[in-house]
Coordinates of C-alpha atoms in Angstrom, one line a residue:
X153 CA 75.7 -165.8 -13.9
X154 CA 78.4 -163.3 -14.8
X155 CA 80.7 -164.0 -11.8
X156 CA 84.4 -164.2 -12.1
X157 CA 84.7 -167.5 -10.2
X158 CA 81.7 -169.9 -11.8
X159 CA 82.2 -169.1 -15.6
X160 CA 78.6 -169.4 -16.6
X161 CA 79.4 -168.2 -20.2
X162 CA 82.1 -170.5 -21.4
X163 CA 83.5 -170.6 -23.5
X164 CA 83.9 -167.2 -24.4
X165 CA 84.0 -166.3 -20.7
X166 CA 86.5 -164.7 -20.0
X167 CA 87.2 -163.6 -16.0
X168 CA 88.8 -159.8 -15.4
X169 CA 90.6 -159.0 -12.8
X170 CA 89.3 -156.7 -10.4
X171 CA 91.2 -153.7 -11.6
X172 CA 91.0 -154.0 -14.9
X173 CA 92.1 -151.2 -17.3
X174 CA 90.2 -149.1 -19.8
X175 CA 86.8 -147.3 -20.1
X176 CA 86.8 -144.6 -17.9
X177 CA 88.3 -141.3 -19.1
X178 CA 90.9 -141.5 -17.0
X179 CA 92.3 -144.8 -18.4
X180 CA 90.9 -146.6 -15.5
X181 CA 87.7 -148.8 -15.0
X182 CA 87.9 -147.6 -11.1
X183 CA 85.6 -144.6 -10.4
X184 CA 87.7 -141.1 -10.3
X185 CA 89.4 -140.2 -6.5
X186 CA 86.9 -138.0 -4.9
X187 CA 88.8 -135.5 -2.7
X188 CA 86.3 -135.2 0.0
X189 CA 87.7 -132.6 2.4
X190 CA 89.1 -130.1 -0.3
X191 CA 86.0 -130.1 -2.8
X192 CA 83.6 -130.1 1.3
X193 CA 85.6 -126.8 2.0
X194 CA 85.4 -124.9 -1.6
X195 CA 82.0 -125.7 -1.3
X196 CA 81.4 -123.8 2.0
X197 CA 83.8 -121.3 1.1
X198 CA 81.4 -120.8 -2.3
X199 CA 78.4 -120.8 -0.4
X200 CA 79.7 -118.0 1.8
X201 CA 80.7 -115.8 -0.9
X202 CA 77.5 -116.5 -2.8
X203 CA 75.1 -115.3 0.3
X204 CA 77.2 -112.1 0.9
X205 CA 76.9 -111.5 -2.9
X206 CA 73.1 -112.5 -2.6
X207 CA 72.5 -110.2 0.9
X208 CA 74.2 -107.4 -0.9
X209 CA 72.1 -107.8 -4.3
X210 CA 68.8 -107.9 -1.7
X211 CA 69.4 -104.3 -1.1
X212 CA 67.7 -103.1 -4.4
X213 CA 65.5 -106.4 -4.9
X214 CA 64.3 -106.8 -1.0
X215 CA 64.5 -110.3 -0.9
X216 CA 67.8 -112.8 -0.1
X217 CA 66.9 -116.5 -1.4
X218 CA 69.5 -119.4 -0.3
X219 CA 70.8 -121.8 -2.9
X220 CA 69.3 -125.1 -3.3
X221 CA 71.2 -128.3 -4.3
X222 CA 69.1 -130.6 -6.3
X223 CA 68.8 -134.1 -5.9
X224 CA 69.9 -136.5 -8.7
X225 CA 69.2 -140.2 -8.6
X226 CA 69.1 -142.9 -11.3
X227 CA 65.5 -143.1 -13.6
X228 CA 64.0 -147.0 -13.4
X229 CA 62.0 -148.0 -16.2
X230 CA 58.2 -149.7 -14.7
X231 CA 56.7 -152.2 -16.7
X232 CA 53.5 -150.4 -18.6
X233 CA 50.5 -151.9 -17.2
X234 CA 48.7 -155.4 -18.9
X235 CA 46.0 -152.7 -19.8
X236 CA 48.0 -151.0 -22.5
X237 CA 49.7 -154.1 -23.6
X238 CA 46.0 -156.1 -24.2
X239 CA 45.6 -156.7 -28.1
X240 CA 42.4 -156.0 -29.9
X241 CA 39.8 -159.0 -29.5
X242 CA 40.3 -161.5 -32.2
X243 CA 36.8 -161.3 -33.4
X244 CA 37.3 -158.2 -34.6
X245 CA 38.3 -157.4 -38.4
X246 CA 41.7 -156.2 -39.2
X247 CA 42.5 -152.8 -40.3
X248 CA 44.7 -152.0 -43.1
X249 CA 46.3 -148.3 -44.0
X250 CA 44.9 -148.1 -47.4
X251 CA 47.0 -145.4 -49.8
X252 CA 45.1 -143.3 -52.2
X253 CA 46.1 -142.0 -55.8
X254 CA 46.9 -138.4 -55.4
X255 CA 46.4 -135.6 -57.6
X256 CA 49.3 -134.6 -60.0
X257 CA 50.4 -131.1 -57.6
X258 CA 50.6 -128.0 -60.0
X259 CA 53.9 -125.9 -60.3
X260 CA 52.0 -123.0 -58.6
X261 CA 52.1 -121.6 -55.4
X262 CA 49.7 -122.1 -53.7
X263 CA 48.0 -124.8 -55.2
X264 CA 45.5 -123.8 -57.9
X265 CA 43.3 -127.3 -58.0
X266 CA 44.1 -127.8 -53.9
X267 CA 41.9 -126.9 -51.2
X268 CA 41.6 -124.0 -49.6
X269 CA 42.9 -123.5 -45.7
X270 CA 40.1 -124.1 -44.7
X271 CA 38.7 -126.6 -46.4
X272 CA 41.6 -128.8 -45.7
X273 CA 41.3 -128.3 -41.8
X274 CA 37.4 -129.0 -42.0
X275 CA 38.6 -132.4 -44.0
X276 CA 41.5 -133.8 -42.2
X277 CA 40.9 -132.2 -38.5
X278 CA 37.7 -134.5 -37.1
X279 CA 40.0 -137.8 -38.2
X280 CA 42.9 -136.4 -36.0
X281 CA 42.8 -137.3 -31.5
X282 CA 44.5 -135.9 -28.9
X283 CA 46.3 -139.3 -26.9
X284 CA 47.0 -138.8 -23.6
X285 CA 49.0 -141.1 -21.7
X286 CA 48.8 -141.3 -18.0
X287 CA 52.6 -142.2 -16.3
X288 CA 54.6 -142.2 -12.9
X289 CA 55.8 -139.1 -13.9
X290 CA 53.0 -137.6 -15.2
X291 CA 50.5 -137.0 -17.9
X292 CA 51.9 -137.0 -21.7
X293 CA 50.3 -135.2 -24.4
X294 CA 50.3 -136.2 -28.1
X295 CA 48.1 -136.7 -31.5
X296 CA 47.2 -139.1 -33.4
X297 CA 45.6 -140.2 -36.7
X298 CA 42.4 -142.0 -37.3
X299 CA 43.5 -145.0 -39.5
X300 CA 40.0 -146.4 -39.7
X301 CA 36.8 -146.3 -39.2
X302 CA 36.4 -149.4 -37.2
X303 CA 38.7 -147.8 -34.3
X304 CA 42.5 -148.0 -35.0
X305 CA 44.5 -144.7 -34.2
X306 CA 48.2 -144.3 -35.4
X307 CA 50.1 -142.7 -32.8
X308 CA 53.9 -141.8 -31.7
X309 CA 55.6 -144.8 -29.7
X310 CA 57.3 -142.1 -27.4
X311 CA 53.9 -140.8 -26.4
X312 CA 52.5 -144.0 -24.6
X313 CA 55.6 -146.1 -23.9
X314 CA 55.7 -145.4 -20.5
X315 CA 51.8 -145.6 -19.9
X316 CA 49.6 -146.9 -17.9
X317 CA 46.4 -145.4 -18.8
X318 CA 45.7 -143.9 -22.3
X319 CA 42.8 -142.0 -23.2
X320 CA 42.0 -140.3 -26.7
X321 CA 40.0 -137.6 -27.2
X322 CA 38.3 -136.9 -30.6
X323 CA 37.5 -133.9 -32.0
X324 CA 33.7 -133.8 -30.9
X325 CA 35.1 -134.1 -27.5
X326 CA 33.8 -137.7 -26.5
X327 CA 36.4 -139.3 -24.7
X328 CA 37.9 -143.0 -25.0
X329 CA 40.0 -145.5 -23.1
X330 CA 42.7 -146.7 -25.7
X331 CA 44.5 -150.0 -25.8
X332 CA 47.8 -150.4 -27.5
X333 CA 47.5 -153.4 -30.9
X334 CA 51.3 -152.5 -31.7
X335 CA 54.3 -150.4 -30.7
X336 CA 57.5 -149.7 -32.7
X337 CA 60.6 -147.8 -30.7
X338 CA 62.4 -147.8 -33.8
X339 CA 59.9 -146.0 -36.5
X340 CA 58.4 -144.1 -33.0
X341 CA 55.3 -145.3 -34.4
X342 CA 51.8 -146.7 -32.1
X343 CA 48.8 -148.3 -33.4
X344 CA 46.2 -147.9 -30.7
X345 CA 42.5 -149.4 -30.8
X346 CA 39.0 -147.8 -29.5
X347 CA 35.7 -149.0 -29.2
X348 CA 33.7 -146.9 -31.5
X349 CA 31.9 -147.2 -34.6
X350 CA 31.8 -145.3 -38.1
X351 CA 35.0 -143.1 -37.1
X352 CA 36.0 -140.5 -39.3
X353 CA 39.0 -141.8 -40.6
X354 CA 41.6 -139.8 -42.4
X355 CA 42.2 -140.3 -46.5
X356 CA 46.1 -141.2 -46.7
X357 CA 48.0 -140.4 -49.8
X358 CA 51.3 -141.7 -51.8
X359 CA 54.2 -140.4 -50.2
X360 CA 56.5 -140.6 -53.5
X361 CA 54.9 -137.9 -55.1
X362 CA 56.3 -135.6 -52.6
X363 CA 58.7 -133.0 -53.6
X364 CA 61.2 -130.4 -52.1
X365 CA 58.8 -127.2 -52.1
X366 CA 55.6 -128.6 -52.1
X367 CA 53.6 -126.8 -49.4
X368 CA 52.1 -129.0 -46.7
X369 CA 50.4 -128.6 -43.1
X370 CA 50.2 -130.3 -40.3
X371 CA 47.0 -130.7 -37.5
X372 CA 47.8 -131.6 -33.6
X373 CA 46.7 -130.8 -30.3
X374 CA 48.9 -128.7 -27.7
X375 CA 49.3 -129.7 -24.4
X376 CA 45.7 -130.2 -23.2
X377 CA 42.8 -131.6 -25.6
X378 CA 40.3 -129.2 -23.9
X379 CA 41.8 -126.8 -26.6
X380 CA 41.2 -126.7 -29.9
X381 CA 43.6 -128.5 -32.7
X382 CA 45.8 -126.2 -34.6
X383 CA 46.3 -125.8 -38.4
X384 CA 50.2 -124.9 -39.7
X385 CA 51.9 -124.8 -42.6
X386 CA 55.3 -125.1 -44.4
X387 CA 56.7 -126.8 -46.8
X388 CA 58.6 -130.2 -48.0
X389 CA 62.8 -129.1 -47.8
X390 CA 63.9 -132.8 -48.6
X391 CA 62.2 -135.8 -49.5
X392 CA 63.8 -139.4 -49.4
X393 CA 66.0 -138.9 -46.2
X394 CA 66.6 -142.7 -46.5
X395 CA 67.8 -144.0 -42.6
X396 CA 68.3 -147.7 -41.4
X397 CA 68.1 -149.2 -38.6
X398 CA 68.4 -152.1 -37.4
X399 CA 67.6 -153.7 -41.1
X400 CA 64.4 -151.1 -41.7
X401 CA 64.7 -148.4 -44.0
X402 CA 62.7 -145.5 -43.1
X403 CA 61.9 -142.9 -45.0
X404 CA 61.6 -139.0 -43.4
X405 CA 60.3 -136.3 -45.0
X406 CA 61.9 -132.8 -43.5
X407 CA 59.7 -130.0 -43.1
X408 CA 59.6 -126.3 -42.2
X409 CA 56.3 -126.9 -40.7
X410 CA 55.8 -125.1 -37.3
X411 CA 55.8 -127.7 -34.9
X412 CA 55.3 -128.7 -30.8
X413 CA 55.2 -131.7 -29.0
X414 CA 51.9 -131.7 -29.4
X415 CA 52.0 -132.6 -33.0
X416 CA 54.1 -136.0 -32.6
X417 CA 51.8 -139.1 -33.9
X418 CA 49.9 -136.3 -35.9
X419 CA 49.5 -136.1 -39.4
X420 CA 51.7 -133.6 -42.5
X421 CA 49.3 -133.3 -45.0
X422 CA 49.3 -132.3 -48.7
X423 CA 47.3 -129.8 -50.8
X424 CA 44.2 -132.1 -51.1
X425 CA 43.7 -132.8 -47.8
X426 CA 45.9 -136.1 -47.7
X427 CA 48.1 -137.7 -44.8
X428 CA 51.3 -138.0 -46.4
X429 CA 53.4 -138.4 -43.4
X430 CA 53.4 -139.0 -39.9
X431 CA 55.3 -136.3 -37.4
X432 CA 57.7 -138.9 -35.0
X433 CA 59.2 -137.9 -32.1
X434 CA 62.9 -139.5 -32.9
X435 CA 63.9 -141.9 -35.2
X436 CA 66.9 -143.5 -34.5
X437 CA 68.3 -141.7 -31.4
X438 CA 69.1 -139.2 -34.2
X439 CA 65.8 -137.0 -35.5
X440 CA 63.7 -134.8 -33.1
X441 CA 60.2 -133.0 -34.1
X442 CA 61.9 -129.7 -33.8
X443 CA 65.1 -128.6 -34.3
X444 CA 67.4 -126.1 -33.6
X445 CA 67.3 -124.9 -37.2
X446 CA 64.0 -124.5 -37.6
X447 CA 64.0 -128.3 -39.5
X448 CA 61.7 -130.8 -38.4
X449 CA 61.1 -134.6 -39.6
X450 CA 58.0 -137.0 -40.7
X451 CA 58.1 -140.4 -41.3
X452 CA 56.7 -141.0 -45.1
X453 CA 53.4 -142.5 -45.3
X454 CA 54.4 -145.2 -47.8
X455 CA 56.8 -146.4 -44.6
X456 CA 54.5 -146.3 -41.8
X457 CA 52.2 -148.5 -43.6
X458 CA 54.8 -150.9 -44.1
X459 CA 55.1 -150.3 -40.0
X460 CA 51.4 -149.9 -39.3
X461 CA 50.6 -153.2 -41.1
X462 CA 52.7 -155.2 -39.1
X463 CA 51.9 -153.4 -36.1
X464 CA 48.0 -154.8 -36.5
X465 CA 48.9 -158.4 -37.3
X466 CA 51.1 -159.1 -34.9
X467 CA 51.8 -156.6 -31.9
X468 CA 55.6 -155.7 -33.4
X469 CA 57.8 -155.3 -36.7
X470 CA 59.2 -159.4 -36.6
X471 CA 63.0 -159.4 -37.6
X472 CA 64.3 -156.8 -35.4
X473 CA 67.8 -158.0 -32.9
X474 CA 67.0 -156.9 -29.4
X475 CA 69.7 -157.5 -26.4
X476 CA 66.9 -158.4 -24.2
X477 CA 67.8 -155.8 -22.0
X478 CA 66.3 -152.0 -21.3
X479 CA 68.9 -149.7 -21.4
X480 CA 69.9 -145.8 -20.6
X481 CA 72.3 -143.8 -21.6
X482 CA 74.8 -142.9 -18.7
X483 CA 75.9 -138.8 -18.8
X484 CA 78.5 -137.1 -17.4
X485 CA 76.9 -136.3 -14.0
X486 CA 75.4 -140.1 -13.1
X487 CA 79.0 -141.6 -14.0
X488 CA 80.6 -138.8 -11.6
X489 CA 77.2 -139.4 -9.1
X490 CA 77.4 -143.1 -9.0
X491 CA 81.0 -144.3 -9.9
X492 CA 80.3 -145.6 -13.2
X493 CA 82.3 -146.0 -16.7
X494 CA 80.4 -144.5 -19.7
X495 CA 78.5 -147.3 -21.3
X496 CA 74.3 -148.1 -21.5
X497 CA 73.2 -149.2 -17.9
X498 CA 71.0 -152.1 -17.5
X499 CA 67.3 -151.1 -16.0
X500 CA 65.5 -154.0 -16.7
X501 CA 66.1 -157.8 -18.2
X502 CA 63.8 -159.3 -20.3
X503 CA 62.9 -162.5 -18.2
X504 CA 63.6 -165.4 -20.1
X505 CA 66.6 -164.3 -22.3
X506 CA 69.6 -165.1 -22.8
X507 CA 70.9 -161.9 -21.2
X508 CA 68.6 -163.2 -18.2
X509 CA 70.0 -166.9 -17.9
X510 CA 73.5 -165.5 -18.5
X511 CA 72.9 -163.6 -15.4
X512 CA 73.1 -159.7 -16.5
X513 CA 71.6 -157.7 -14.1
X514 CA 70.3 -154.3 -13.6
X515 CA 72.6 -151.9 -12.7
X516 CA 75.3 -153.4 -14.6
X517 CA 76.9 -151.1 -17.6
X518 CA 77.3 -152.5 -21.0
X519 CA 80.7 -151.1 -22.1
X520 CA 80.8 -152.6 -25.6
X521 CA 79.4 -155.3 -27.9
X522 CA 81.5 -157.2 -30.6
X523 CA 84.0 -155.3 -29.4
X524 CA 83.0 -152.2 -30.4
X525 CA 82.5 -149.5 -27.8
X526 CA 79.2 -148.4 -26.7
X527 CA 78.7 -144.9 -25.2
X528 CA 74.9 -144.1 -26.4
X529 CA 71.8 -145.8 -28.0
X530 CA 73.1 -145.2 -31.5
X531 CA 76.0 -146.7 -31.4
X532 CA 74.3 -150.2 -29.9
X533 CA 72.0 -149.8 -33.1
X534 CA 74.2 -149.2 -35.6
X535 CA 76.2 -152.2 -34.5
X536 CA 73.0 -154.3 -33.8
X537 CA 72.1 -153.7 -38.0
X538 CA 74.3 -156.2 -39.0
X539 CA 73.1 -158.9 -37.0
X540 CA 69.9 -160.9 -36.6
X541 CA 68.0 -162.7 -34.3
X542 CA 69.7 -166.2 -33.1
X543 CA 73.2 -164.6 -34.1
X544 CA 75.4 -165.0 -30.7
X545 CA 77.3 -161.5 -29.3
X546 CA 80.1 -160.9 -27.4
X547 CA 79.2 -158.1 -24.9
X548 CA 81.8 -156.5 -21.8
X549 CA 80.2 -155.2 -18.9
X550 CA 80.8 -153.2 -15.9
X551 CA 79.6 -154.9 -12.8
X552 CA 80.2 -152.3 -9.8
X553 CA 79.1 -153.8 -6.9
X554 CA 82.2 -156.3 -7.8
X555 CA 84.1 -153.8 -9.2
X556 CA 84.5 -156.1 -12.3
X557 CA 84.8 -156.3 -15.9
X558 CA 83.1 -159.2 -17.3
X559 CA 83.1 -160.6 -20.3
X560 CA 80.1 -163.1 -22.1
X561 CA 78.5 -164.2 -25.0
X562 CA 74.3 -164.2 -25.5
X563 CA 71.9 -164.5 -28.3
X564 CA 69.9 -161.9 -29.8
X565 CA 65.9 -162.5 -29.5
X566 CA 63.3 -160.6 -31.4
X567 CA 62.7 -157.2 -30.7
X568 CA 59.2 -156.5 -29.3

């Protein structure tokens, strides 16, 4: 365990003493003062002010509301229910994302040997599903591609991560309980299974023919499936936005295709009625669907098969570090909330790991790693690309029911 008397992680224990330097802004690992009596009489002096303001406003809008503090408390992360984790029955045949040759595009715009509007949304729109996933805080909408026809979906990772319950709907309306073959948090990518026959599956073509100005669309459902799956249109601003992570180099396309969340696991598809790409949610802690500029990202489809493939055969991508650990990132107002340093707070250990037997617990905040500091998501995976699984790792934690820095090593398994 990670106590400062038993040194479970020799030899590269190391014990702290209980005020420790370092980490918080301040220069301190010890929460900031909190000045109870002052910031309890601001507050009612504030409050004061702000009804007299509000009373005196009511006299031309007829109403006086009083303010409302909300409550803040720290997310935990549920296990997802066996259902979603089941994997397809054995006796069933593997899918494969199969690419096909497409067209040499002409110089004009719009295409002169494409399809029309139309015809591409009567092609491609009865292979894409509206996924729904069903979660403790909620319902989640999303979209999602028919692979093939035997009953695997590709779907966004962020979309049923959480879930307990996923249904898809298809096009026709007929609805369908999904089950999860594969998930991928780094690509944002889902394979999900269904039991139907002779599904119309979409026709997926070669990425690396893509370039800057070629018009593409893009099919997905809004937030309901009742409603009918939109058609929209852009085109391809950048091709080849090469990004790794964790040892996989993915491949985005970025768009000015109009976008919602809606659209994440649904298709970008070319002139001929082609998935080319798949709309992601994030990629890396780093790429949203939409923007602030207007920009929004795909993953290419040359890499999500590459993703996809693994995802049917074995569940995961193999080759991936993982801590072990599920973490979340720690802002401003939980750190002030809860007396905590900025660092990635523990809300679940994989049982079994080494991060288990070590005796990291939830609650705890990993403050760096390899000695490198860690304040968000990214900066665990940029550091966690040079390693492997099996390599050992030095990680400093914040334990604060001790009030403690500790320091240990553990072994990276395989992310899953």
């Amino acid at each position: 365990m990670f106590h400062d008397n038993q040194n479970p992680l020799d030899p590269e224990y190391t014990a702290v003493s209980s005020e420790p330097e370092g980490y918080y802004e301040t220069g301190s690992i010890r929460p900031p003062k909190r000045h109870g009596g002052l910031v309890t009489a601001v507050l009612l002096f504030c409050i004061v002010c702000g009804t007299l303001v509000a009373v005196r406003v009511s006299r031309f809008s007829g109403e006086v509301t009083g303010p409302s503090l909300p409550s803040v408390s720290l997310p935990v992360v549920d296990e997802a229910s066996a259902a979603t984790q089941s994997i397809v029955p054995e006796t069933l045949s593997e899918a494969e994302l199969v690419i096909s040759q497409s067209p040499e595009l002409s110089d004009n715009t719009p295409l002169e040997s494409g399809l029309s509007l139309q015809e591409i949304y009567q092609k491609v729109s009865p292979s894409v599903v509206s996924v729904c996933a069903s979660t403790s805080a909620g319902e989640i909408y999303g979209s999602g591609v028919i692979m093939s026809d035997s009953g695997y979906i590709i779907t966004s990772f962020q979309i049923i991560d959480q879930a307990t319950d996923v249904v898809v709907t298809l096009s026709d309306g007929s609805e369908y309980p999904g089950r999860v073959v594969g998930r991928d948090e780094v690509s944002d990518l889902a394979v999900l299974y269904i039991a139907a026959d002779t599904l119309p599956a979409a026709e997926f073509g070669d990425s690396e023919k893509l370039q800057a100005g070629d018009t593409v669309f893009a099919i997905g459902y809004a937030s309901s499936p009742e409603l009918q799956s939109a058609l929209t249109d852009g085109i391809i601003s950048s091709v080849s936005q090469d990004l790794r992570i964790q040892g996989t180099e993915l491949t985005l396309l970025q768009t000015t295709v109009a976008l919602g969340s809606g659209n994440s696991g649904g298709p970008v598809i070319n002139g001929y009625g082609q998935v080319v790409g798949i709309n992601v949610a994030q990629v890396g802690q780093h790429y949203v669907t939409t923007s602030s500029d207007g920009l929004r990202f795909a993953l290419s489809i040359n890499t999500v098969k590459e993703v996809v493939d693994q995802l049917v055969k074995l569940g995961y991508v193999p080759g991936r570090p993982d801590l072990g650990l599920t973490l979340m990132e720690l802002d401003e107002l939980a750190q002030s909330l809860y007396g905590l340093p900025a660092g990635l707070c523990v809300t679940n250990v994989d049982a079994g790991t080494s991060a288990d037997r070590k005796g990291v617990l939830p609650g705890d905040v990993i403050l760096s790693v390899e000695d490198q500091r860690v304040m968000c998501l990214e900066d665990l995976s940029q550091i966690l690309d040079g390693y492997a699984p099996g390599d050992e790792i030095t990680i400093i934690l914040y334990r604060s029911s001790q009030k403690e820095q500790l320091t240990g090593t553990i072994t990276l398994v395989e992310a899953r």
